[in-house]
PDB file of C-alpha atoms in Angstrom:
ATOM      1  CA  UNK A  17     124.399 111.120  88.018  1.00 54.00           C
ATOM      2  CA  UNK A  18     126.751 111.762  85.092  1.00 61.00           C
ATOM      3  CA  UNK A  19     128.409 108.869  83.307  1.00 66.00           C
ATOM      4  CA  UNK A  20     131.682 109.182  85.170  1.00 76.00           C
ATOM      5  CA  UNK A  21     130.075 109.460  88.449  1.00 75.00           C
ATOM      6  CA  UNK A  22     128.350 106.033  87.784  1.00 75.00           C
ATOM      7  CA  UNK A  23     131.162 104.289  86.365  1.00 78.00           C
ATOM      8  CA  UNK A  24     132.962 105.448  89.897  1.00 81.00           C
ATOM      9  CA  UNK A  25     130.053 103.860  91.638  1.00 81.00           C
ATOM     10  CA  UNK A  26     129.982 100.876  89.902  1.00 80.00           C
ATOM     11  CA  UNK A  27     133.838  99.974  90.276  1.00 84.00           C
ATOM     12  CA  UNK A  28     133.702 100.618  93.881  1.00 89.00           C
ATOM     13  CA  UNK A  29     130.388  98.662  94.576  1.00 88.00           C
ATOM     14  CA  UNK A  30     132.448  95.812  92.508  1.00 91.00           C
ATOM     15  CA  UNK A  31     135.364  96.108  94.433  1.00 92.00           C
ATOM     16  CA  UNK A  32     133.823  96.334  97.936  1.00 92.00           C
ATOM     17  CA  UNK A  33     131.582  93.214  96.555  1.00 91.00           C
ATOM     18  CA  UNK A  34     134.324  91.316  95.839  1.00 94.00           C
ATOM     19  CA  UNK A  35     135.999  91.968  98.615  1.00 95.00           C
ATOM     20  CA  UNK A  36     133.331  90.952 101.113  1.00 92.00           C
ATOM     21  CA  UNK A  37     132.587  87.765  99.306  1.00 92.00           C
ATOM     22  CA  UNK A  38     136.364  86.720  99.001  1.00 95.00           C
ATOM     23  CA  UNK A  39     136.821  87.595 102.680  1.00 94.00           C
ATOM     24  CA  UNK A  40     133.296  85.238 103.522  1.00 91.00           C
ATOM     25  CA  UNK A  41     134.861  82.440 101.418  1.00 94.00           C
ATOM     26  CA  UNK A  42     138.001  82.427 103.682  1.00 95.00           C
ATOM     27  CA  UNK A  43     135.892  82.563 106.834  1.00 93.00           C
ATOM     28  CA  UNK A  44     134.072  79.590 105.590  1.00 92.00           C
ATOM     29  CA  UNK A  45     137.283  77.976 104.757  1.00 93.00           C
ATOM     30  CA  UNK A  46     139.417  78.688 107.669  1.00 94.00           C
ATOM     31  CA  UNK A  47     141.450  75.597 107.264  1.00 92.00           C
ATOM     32  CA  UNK A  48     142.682  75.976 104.089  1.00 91.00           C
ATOM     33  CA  UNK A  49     143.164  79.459 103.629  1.00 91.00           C
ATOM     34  CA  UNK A  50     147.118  78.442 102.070  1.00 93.00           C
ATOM     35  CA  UNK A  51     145.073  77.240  99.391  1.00 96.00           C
ATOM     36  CA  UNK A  52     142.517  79.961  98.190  1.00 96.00           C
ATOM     37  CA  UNK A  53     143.301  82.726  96.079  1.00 95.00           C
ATOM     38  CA  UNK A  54     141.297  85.531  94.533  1.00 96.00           C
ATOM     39  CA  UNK A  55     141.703  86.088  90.796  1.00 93.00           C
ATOM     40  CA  UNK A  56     140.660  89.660  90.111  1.00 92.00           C
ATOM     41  CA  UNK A  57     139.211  90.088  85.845  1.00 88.00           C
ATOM     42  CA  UNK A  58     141.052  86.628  84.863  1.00 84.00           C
ATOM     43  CA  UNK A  59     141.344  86.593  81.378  1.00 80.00           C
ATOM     44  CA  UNK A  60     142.829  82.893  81.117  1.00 83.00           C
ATOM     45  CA  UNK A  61     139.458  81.088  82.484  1.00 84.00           C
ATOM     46  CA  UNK A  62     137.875  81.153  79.001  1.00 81.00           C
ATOM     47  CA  UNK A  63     140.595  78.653  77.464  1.00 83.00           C
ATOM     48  CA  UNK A  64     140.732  76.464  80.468  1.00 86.00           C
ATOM     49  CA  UNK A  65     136.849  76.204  80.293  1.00 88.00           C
ATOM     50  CA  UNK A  66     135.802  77.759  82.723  1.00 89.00           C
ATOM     51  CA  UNK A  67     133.441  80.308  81.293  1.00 88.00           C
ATOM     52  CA  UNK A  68     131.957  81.069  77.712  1.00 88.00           C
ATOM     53  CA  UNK A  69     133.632  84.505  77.459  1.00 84.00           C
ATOM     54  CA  UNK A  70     136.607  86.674  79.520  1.00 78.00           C
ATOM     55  CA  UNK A  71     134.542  89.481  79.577  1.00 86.00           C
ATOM     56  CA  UNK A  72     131.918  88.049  81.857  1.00 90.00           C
ATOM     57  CA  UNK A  73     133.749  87.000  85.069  1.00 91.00           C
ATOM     58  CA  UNK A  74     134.526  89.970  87.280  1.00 92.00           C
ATOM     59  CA  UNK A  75     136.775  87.794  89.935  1.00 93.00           C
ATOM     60  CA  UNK A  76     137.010  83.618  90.747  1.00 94.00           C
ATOM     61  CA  UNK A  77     138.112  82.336  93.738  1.00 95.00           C
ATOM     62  CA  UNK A  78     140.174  79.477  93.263  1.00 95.00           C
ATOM     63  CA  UNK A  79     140.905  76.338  96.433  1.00 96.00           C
ATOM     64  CA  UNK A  80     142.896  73.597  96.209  1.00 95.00           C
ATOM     65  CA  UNK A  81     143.910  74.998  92.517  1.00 94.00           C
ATOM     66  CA  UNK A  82     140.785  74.685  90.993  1.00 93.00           C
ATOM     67  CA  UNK A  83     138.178  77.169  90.276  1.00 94.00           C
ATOM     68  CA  UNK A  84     135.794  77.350  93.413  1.00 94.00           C
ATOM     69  CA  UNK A  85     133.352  80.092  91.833  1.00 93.00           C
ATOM     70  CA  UNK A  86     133.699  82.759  89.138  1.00 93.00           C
ATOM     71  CA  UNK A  87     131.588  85.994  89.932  1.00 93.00           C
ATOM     72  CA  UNK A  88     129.820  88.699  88.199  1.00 92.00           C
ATOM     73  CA  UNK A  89     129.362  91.488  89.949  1.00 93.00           C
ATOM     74  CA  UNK A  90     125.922  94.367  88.954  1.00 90.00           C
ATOM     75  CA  UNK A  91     125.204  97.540  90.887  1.00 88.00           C
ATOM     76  CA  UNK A  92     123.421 100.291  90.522  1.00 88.00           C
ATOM     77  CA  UNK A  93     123.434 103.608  92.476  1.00 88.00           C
ATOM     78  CA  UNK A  94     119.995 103.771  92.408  1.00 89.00           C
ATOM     79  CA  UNK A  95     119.016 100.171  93.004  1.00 88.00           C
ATOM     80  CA  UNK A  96     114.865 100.677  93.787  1.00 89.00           C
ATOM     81  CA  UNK A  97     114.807 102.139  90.578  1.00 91.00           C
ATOM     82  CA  UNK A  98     116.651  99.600  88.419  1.00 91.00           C
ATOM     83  CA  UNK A  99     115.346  96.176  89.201  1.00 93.00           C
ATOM     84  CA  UNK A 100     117.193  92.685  87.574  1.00 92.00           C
ATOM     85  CA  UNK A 101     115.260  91.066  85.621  1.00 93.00           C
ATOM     86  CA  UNK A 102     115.636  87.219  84.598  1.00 91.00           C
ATOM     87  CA  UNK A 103     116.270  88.265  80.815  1.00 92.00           C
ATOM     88  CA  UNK A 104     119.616  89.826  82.220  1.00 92.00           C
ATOM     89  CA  UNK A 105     120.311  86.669  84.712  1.00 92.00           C
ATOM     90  CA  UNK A 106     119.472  84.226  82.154  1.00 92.00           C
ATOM     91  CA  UNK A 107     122.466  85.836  79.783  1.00 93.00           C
ATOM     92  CA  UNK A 108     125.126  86.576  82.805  1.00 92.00           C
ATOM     93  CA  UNK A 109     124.763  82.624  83.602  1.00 91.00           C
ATOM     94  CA  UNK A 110     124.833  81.700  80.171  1.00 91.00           C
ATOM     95  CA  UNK A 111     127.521  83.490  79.854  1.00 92.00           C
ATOM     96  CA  UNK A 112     129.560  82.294  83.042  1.00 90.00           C
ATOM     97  CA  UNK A 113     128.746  78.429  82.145  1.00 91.00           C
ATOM     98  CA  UNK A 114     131.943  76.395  81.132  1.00 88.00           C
ATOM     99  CA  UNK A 115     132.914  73.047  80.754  1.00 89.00           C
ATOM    100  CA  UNK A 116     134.183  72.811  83.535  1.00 88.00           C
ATOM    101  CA  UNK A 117     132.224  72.820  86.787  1.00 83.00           C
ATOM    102  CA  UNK A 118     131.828  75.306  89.259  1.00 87.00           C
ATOM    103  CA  UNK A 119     129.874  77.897  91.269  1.00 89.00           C
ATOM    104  CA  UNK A 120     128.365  80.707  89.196  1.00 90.00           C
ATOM    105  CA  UNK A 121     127.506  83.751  91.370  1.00 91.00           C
ATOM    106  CA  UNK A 122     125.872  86.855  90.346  1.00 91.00           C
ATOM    107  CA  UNK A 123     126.679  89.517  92.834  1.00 90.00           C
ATOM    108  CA  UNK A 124     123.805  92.479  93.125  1.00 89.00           C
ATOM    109  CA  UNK A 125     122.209  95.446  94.729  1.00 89.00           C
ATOM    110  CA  UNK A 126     119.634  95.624  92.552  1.00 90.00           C
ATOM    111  CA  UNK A 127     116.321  94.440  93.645  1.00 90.00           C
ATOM    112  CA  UNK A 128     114.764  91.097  91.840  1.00 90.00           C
ATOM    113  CA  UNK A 129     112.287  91.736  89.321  1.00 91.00           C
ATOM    114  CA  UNK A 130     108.797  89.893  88.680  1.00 89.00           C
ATOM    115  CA  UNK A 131     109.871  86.498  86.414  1.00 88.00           C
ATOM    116  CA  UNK A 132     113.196  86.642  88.637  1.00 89.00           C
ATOM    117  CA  UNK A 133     112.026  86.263  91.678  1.00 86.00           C
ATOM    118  CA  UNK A 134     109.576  83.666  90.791  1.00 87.00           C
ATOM    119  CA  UNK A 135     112.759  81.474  90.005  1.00 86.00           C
ATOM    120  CA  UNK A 136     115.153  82.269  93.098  1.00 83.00           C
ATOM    121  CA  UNK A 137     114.654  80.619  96.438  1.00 81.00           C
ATOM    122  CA  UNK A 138     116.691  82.649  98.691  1.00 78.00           C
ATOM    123  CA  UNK A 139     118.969  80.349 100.836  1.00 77.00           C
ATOM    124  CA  UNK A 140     120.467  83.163 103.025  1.00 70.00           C
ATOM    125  CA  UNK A 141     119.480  86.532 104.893  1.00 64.00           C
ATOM    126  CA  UNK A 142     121.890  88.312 106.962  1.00 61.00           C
ATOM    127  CA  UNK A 143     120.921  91.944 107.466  1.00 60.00           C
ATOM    128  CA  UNK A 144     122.012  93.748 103.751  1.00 63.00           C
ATOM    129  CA  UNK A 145     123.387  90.520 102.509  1.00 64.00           C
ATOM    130  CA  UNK A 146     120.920  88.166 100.694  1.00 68.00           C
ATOM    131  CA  UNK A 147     121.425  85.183  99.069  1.00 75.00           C
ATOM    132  CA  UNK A 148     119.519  83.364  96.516  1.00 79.00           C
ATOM    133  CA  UNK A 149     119.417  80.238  94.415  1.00 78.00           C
ATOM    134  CA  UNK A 150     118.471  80.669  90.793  1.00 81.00           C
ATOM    135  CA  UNK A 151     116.695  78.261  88.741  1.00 79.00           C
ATOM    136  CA  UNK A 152     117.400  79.144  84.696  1.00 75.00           C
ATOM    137  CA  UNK A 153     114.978  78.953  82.302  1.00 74.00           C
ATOM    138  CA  UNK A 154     116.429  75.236  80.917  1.00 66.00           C
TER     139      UNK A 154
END
């Protein structure tokens, strides 16, 4: 697949990613949906301490104006081939840790890798949609 072709992947799998998790949130939330808003590449969350760097969080979803989670998002159209590793989940939470307190999610369709999957317990399993607790290397 030529580098265009994979960039094109990789924004749609974010965007459909996003999507579905912002649309979960608001199911699980049903009774304050007035309150939650998605906040699609926020560049502002770095200065209120939310995250270490701009660059890092793909979309938050903020309730009850403050930060619920902040989301990274890492596909791959080939995702049997090109497992995650826990070097590249140790720096993506690194990197989404702030000051301030809130849900770091890593959004994948990658498969976990051996070290990774040693640390995640996974939490949730509903048919493509998996869900996993990670324990970092601290």
């Amino acid at each position: 697949m030529a580098g265009g072709n994979q960039s094109a992947f990789g924004y749609r799998y974010q965007y459909l990613a996003t999507i579905e998790r912002f649309l979960r949130y608001m199911r699980d939330h049903l009774g304050g949906l007035g309150s939650v808003a998605l906040h699609v590449e926020p560049t502002a969350l770095m200065r209120e301490g939310i995250a270490r760097d701009d660059d890092i969080i793909d979309f938050a979803i903020e309730h009850d104006n403050e930060i619920a989670e902040r989301d990274q998002v890492k596909g791959s159209s080939t995702p049997a081939g090109n497992k995650l590793y826990h070097g590249e989940a140790d720096e993506v939470f690194h990197r989404l840790d702030g000051l301030v307190a809130t849900r770091s999610v890593l959004l994948t369709n990658r498969p976990l890798g051996p070290g990774l999957q040693e640390r995640c317990s996974q939490t949730r399993d509903a048919g493509n949609i998996e869900e996993w607790d990670y324990i970092g290397p601290d």
